[in-house]
Short mmCIF file of C-alpha atoms and ligand atoms in Angstrom, two decimals:
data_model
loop_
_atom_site.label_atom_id
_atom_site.label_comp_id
_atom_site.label_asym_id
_atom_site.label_seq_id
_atom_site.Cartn_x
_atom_site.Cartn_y
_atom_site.Cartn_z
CA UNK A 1 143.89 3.32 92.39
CA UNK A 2 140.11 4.15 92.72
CA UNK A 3 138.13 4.17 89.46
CA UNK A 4 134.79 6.17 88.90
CA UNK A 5 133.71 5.40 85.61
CA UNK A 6 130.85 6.77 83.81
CA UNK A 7 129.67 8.91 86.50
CA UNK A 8 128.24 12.86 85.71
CA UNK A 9 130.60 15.45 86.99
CA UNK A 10 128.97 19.03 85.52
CA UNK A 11 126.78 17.82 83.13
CA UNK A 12 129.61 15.79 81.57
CA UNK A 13 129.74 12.08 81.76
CA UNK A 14 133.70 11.13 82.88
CA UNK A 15 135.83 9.03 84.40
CA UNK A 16 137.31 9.87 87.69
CA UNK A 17 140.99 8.28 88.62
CA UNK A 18 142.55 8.89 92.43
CA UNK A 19 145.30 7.91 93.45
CA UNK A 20 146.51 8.27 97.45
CA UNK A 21 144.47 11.32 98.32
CA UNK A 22 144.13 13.04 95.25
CA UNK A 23 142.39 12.80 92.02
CA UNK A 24 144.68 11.97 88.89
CA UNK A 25 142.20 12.42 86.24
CA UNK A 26 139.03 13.16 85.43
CA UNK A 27 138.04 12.67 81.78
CA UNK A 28 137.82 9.74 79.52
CA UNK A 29 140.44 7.88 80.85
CA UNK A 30 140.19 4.60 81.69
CA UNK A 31 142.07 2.01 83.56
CA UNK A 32 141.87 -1.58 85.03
CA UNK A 33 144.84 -2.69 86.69
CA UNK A 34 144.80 -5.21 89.37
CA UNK A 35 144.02 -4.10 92.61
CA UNK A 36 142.16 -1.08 91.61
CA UNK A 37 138.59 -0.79 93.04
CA UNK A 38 136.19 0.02 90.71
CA UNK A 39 132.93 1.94 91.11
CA UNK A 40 130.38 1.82 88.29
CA UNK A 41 129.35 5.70 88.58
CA UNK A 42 126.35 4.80 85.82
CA UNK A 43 123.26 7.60 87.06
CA UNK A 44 125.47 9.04 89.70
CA UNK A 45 126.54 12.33 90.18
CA UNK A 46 130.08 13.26 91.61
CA UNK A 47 130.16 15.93 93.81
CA UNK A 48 132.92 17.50 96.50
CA UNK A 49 132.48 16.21 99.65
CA UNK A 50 130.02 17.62 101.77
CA UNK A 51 131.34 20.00 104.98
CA UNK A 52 128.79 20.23 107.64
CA UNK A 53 129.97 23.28 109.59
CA UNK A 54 127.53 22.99 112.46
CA UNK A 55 127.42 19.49 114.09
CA UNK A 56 127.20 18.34 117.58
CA UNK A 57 129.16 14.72 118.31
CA UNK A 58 128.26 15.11 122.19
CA UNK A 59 131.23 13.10 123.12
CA UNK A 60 132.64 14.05 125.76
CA UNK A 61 130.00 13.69 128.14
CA UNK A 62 126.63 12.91 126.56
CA UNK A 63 127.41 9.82 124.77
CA UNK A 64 123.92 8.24 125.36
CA UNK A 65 122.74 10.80 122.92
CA UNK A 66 125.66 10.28 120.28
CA UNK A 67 129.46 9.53 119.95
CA UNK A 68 131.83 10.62 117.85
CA UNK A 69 132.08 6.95 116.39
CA UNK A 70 127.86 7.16 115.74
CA UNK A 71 127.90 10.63 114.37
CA UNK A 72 130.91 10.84 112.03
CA UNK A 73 129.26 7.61 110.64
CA UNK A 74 125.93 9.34 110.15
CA UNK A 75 127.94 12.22 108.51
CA UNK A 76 129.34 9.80 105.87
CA UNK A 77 125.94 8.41 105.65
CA UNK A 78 124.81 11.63 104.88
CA UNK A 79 127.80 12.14 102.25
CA UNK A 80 129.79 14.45 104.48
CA UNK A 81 133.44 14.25 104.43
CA UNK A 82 133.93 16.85 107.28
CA UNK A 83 132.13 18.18 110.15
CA UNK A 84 132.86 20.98 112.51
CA UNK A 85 131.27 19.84 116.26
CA UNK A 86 130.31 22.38 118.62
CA UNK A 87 131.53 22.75 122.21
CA UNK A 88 129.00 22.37 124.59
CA UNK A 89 129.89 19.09 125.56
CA UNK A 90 130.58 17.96 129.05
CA UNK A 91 132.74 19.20 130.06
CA UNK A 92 133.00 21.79 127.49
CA UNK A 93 135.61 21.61 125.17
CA UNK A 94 137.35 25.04 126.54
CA UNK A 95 140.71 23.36 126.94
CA UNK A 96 142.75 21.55 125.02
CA UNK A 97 142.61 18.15 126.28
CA UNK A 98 139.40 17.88 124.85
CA UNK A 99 140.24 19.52 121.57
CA UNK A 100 143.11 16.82 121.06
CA UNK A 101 140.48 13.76 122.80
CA UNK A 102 138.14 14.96 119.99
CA UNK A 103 140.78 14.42 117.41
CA UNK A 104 142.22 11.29 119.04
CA UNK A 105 138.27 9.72 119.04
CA UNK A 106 137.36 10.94 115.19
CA UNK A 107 141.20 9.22 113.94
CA UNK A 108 139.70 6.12 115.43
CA UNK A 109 136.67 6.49 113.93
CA UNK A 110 137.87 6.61 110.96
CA UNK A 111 135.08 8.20 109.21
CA UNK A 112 135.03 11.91 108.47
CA UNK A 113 137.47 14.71 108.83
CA UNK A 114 136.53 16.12 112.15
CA UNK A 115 136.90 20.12 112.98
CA UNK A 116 136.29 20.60 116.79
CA UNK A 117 135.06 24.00 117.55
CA UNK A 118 136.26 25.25 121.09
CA UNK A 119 134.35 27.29 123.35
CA UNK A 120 134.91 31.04 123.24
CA UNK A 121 134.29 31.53 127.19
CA UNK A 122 135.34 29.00 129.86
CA UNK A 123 132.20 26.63 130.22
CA UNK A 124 130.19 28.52 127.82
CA UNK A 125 129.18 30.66 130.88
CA UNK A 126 130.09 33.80 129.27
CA UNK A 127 132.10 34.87 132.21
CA UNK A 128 136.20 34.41 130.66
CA UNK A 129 137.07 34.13 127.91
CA UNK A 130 139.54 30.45 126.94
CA UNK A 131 143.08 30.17 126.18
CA UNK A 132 142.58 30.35 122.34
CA UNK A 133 146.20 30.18 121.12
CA UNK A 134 146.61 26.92 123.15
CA UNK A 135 143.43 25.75 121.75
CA UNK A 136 144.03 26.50 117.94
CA UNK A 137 147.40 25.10 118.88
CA UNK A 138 145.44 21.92 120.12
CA UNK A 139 144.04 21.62 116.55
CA UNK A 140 140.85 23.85 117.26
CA UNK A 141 139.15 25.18 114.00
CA UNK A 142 136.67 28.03 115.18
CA UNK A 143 134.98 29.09 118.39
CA UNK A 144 131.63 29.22 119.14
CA UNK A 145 129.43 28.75 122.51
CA UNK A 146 126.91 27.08 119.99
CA UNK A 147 124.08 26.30 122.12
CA UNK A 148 124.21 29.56 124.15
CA UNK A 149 124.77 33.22 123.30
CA UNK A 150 127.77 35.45 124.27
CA UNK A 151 125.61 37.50 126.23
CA UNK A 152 127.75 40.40 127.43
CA UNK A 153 128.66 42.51 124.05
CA UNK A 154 131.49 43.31 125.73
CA UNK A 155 132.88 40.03 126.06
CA UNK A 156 131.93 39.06 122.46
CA UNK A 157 134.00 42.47 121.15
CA UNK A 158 136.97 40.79 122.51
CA UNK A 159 136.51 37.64 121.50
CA UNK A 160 136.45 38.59 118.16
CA UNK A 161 139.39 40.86 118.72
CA UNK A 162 141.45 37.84 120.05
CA UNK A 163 140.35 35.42 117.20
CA UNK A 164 141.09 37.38 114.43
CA UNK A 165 144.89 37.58 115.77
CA UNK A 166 145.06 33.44 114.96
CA UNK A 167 142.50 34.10 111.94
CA UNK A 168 140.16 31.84 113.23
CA UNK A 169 136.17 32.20 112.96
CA UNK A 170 134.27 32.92 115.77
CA UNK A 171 130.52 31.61 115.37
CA UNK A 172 128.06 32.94 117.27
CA UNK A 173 124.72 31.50 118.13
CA UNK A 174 122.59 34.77 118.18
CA UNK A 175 119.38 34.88 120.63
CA UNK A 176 119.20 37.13 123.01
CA UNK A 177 117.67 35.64 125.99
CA UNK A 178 115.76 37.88 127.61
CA UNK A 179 113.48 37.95 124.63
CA UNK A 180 112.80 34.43 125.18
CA UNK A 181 111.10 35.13 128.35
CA UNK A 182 110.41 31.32 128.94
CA UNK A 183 108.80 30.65 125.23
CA UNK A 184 109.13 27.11 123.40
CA UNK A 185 108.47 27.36 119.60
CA UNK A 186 108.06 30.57 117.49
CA UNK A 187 105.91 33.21 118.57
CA UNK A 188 102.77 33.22 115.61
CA UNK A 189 99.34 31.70 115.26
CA UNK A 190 100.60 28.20 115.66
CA UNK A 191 101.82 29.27 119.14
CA UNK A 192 98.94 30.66 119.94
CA UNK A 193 96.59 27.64 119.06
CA UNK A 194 98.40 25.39 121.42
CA UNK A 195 98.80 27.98 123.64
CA UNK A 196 102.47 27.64 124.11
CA UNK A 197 104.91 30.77 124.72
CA UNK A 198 106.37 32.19 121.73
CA UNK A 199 109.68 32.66 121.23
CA UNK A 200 109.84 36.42 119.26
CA UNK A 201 111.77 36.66 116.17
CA UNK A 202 113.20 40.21 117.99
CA UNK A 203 115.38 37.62 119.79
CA UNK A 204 117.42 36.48 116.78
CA UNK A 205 117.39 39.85 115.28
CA UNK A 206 118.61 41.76 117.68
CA UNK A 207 121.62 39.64 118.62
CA UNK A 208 122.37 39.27 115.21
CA UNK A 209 122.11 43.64 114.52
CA UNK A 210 124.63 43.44 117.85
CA UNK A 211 126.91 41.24 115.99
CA UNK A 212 126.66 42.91 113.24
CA UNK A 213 127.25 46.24 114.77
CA UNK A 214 130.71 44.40 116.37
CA UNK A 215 132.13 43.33 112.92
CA UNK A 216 131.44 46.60 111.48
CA UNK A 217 132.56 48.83 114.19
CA UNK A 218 135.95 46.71 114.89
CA UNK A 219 136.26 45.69 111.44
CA UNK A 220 136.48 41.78 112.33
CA UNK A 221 134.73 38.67 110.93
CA UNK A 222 131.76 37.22 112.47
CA UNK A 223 130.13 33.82 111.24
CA UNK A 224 126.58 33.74 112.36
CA UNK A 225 124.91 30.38 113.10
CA UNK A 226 121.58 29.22 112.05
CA UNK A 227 119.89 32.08 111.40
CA UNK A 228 116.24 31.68 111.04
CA UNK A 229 114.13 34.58 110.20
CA UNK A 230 113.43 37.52 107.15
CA UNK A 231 114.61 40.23 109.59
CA UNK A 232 117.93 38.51 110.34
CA UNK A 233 118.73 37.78 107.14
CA UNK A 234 117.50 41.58 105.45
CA UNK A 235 119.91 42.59 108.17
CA UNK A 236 122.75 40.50 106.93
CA UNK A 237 122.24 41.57 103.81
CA UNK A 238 122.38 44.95 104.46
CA UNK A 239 125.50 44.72 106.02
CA UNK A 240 126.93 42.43 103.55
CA UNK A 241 126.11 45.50 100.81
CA UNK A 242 128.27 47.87 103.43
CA UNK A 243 131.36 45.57 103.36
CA UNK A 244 131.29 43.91 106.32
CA UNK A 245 132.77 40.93 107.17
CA UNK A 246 130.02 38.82 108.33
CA UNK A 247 128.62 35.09 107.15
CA UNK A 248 126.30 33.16 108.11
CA UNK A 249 124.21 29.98 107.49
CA UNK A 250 121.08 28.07 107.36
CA UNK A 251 119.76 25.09 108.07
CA UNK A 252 117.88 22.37 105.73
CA UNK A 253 114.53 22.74 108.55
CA UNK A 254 114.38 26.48 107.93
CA UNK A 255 114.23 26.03 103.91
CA UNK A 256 111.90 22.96 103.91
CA UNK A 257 109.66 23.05 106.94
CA UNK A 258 107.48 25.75 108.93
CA UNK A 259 106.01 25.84 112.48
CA UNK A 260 103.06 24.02 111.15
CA UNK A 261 105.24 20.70 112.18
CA UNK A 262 104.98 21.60 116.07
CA UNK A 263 101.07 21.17 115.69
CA UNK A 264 99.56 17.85 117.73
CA UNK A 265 102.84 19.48 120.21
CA UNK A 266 104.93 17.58 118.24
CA UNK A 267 108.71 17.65 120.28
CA UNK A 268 110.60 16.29 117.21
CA UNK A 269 109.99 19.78 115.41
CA UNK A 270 111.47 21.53 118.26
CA UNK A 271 114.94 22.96 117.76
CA UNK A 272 116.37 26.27 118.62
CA UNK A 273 115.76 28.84 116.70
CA UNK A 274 112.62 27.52 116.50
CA UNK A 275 110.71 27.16 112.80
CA UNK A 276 109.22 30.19 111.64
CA UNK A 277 106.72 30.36 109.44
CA UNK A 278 106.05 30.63 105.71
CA UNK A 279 107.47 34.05 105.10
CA UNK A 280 110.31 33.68 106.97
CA UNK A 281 110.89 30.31 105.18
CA UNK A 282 110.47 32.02 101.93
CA UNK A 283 112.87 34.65 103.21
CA UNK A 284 115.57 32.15 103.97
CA UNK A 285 115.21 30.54 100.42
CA UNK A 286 115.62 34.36 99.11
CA UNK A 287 118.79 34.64 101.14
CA UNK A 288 120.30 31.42 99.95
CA UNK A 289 119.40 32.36 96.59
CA UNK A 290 121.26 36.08 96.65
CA UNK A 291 124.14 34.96 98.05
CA UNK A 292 123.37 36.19 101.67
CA UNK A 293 123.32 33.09 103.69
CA UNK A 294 127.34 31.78 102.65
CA UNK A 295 126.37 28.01 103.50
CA UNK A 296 123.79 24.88 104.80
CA UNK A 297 124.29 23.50 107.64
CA UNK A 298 122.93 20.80 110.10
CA UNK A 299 122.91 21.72 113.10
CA UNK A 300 123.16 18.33 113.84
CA UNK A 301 121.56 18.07 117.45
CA UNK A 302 120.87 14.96 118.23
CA UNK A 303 119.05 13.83 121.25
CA UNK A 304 117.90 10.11 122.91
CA UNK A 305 114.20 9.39 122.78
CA UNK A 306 113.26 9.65 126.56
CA UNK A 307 114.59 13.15 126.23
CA UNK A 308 113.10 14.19 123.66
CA UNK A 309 109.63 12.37 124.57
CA UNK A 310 109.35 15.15 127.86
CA UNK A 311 106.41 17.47 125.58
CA UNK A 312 106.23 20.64 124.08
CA UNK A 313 108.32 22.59 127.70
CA UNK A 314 111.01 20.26 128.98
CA UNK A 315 112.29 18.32 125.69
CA UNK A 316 115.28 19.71 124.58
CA UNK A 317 115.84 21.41 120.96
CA UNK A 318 117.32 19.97 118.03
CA UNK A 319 116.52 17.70 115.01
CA UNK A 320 119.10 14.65 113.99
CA UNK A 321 119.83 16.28 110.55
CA UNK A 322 123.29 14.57 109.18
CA UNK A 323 121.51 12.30 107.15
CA UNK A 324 118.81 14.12 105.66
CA UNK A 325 120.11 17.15 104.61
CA UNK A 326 121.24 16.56 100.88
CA UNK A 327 118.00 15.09 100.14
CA UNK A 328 115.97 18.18 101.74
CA UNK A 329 118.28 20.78 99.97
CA UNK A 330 118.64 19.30 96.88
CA UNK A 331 115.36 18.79 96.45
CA UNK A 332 113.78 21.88 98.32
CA UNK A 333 115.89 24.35 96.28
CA UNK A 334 117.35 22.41 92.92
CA UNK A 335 114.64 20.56 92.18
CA UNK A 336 112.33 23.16 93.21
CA UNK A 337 113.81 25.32 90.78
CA UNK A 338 115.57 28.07 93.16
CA UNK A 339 119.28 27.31 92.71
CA UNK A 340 121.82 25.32 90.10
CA UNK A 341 123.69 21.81 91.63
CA UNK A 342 126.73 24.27 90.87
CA UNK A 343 125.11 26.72 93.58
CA UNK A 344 124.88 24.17 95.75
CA UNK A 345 128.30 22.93 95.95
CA UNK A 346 129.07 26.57 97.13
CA UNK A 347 126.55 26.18 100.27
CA UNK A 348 127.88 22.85 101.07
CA UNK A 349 131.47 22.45 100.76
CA UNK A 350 133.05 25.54 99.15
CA UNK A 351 131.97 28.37 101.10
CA UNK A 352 132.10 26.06 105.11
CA UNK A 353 135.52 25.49 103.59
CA UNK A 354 136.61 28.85 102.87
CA UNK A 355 135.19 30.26 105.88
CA UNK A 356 136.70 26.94 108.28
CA UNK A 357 140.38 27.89 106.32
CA UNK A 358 140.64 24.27 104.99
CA UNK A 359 140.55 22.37 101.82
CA UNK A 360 137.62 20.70 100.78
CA UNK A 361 137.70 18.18 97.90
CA UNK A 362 138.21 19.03 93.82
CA UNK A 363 136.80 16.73 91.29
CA UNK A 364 139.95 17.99 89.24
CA UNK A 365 143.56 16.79 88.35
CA UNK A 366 145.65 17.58 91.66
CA UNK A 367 142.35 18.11 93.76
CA UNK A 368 141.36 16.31 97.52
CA UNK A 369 139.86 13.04 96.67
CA UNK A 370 136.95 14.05 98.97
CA UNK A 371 134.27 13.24 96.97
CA UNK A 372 130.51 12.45 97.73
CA UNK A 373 128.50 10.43 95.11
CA UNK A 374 124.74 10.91 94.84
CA UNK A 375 122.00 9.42 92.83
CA UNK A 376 119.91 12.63 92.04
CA UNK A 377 116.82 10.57 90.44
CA UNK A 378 116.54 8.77 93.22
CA UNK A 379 113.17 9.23 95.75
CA UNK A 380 113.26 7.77 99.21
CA UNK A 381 111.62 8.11 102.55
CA UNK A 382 112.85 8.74 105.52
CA UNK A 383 113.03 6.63 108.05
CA UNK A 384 114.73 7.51 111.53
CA UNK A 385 115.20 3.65 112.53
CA UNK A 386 117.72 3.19 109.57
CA UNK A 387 119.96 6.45 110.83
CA UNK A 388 123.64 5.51 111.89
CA UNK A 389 122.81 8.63 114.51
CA UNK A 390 121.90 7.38 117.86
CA UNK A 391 119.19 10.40 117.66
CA UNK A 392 116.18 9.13 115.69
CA UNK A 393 115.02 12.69 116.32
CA UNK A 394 113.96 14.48 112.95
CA UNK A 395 110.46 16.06 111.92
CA UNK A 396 111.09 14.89 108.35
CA UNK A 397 110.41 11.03 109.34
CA UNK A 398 107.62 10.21 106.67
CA UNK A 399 108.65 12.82 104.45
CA UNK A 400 109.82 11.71 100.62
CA UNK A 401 112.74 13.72 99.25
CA UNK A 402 115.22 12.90 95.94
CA UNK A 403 118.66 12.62 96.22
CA UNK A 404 120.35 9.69 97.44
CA UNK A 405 124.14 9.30 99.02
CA UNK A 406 125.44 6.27 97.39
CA UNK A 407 128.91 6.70 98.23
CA UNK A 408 131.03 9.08 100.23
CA UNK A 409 134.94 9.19 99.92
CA UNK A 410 137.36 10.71 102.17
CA UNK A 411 141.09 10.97 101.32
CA UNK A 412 140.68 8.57 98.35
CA UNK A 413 138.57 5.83 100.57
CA UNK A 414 135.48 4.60 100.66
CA UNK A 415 134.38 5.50 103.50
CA UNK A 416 130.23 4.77 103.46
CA UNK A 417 128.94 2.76 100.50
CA UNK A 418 125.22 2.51 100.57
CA UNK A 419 125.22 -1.02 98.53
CA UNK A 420 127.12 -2.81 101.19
CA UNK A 421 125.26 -2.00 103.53
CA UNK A 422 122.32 -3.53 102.87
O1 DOR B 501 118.29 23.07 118.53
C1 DOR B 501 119.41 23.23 119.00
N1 DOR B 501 120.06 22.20 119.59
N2 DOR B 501 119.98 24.44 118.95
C2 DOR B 501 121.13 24.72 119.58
O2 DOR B 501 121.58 25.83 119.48
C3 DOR B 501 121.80 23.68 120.39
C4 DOR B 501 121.45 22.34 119.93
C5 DOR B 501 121.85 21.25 120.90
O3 DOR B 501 122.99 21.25 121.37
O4 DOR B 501 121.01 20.36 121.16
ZN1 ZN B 502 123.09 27.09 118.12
#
């Protein structure tokens, strides 16, 4: 058996008992038999394990930048218990070879539950769409070409046509391109003062009204990834109110940070969509706040230093975010007064579970002993050298936020315990 004693589950102080997978009790009983491993849950909080539905692993292909073995570990670090990982590896996981290699490398790992996300089009060029029956069959979750619009409208209409025959969500990553038009970080002042091109908020919004316009029309689901901006999510909103099936997420970077990090051309705050600024940022709290964005996300996107040390134009997008993102959340919206731990739960591991079709873990009798304990009171800096990611890549390096993973267990095991590490 695993004990938890004395540890806070809802404002309660309990003992949690698991046995195998599952949890046997949670409540004042106690027990010390031998073998059992204890944990001393004394100013911890217990909490389901965190589900990261937006993650890239990079293996296959750009292992340099991070491996499955690196970046379920920095998941666990981060008190994750599952991640989904996008497709645009290398090759892209369109086929399911990769989908079971992906499965084959996280069971060795031994970390996390792993979700692979197959491509919706062959290569994520937008061209054909995959096998998807073979895929889900393969173990695939969701599909997404995460990194790269489904251009053609077209082509996205029957992609969502096909995946709602296996019930599977199809994410989209919504920017339409041609409203890019070669910019770098979000169109504003900040842009302006550096005199870098501006990416236009019209380039989110639009893809996501298209989306929308898809779900409604064809009455499908649509998850939408990462959204960024007040316009995308008043348009979500609106469309929630109608009935339609869409979702969508955030990311910790768009609640906590504006494009006042890319000034000095700092590359480390570049990630696509870009940061906004501080209304949009307030508009994103709103949205978690009403219920509009469904969950947080990483968008884990890690990247090697020489790539990301190419300036403001060639460095690619994305921000190392596994291990950060309790500590920006919690504190950015429960500490800052915008949202209950309860609330939270629901944008971290209820609502990416629902939406994903799995079970996530239940600090009840009979629930998944995946289970994520954090120390709330505790205040610590980050520090990009001490990430298990291989990408050291994050704007928040510096920054000071509460809320500490202590320990993160998966199926009943300890699978990260901050103490023995260091
Ligand atoms: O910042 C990003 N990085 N956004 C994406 O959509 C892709 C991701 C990546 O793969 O690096
Ligand atoms: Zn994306």
């Amino acid at each position: 058996m695993l004990v938890i004693n004395n540890v806070t589950v809802k404002g309660k102080q309990v003992n949690i008992l698991i046995e195998g997978d599952r949890v046997v009790s949670v409540g004042k009983r106690t027990r010390a038999a031998k073998g059992d491993v204890i944990i001393d849950g004394t100013s911890l909080t217990a909490l389901p394990g965190f589900i990261d539905m937006h993650v890239h692993l990079r293996e296959p292909g750009f292992e340099y930048k991070e491996d499955i073995t690196s970046g379920t570990r920095a998941a666990v670090r981060g008190g994750f218990t599952a991640v989904a990982c996008m497709p645009n590896t290398k090759p892209v996981t369109d086929n399911p070879y990769i989908v079971k290699y992906i499965l084959m490398r996280a069971k060795e790992a031994d970390n996390c539950r792993v979700y692979p996300v197959a491509a919706i089009t062959q290569g994520e060029k937008g061209q054909q769409l995959t096998e998807m029956k073979k895929l889900k069959d393969a173990g695939a979750a969701a599909f997404s070409d995460d990194g790269v619009p489904v251009s053609d409208s077209r082509m996205m209409r029957n992609a969502l046509l096909y995946a709602s025959t296996f019930n599977l969500p199809v994410i989209e990553h919504c920017e339409d391109k041609s409203l890019v038009d070669g910019g770098v970080v979000n169109e504003g002042k900040n842009a302006n003062l550096l005199g870098l091109p501006g990416i236009s908020r019209a380039s989110e919004d639009a893809e996501i009204a298209r989306n929308i316009v898809l779900a409604e029309v064809y009455g499908v689901p649509i998850h939408l990834a990462h959204v960024s901006t007040r316009g995308g999510m008043q348009l979500i909103r609106e469309a929630k109110a109608r009935g339609v099936k869409v979702t969508c997420e955030t990311c910790p970077h768009y609640m906590a940070l504006t494009d006042d990090e890319i000034l000095g051309f700092n590359a480390m705050a570049k990630v696509n969509p870009p940061l906004r600024e501080e209304e949009d940022r307030q508009a994103v709290i709103a949205a978690i706040v009403d219920g509009t964005a469904d969950c947080i996300v990483t968008d884990h996107a890690p990247h090697s230093k020489e790539d990301k040390d190419n300036g403001m134009y060639d460095s690619p997008n994305g921000i190392s975010g596994l291990e950060t993102s309790y500590a920006v959340a919690y504190t950015t919206l429960v500490r800052g007064g915008y949202i209950g731990q309860e609330q939270l739960c629901r944008l971290m591991t209820y609502n990416p579970a629902k939406i994903l079709g799995v079970e996530c873990g239940r600090i009840e009798k009979g629930g998944l002993a995946d289970i994520t304990l954090v120390d709330n009171s505790a205040e610590w800096t980050v520090d990009p050298e001490q990430f298990a990611s291989k990408g050291k890549n994050t704007p928040f390096a510096g920054k000071k936020y509460f809320g500490r993973v202590e320990y993160t267990i998966v199926g009943g095991r300890v699978r990260y315990a901050r103490k023995e590490e260091i």
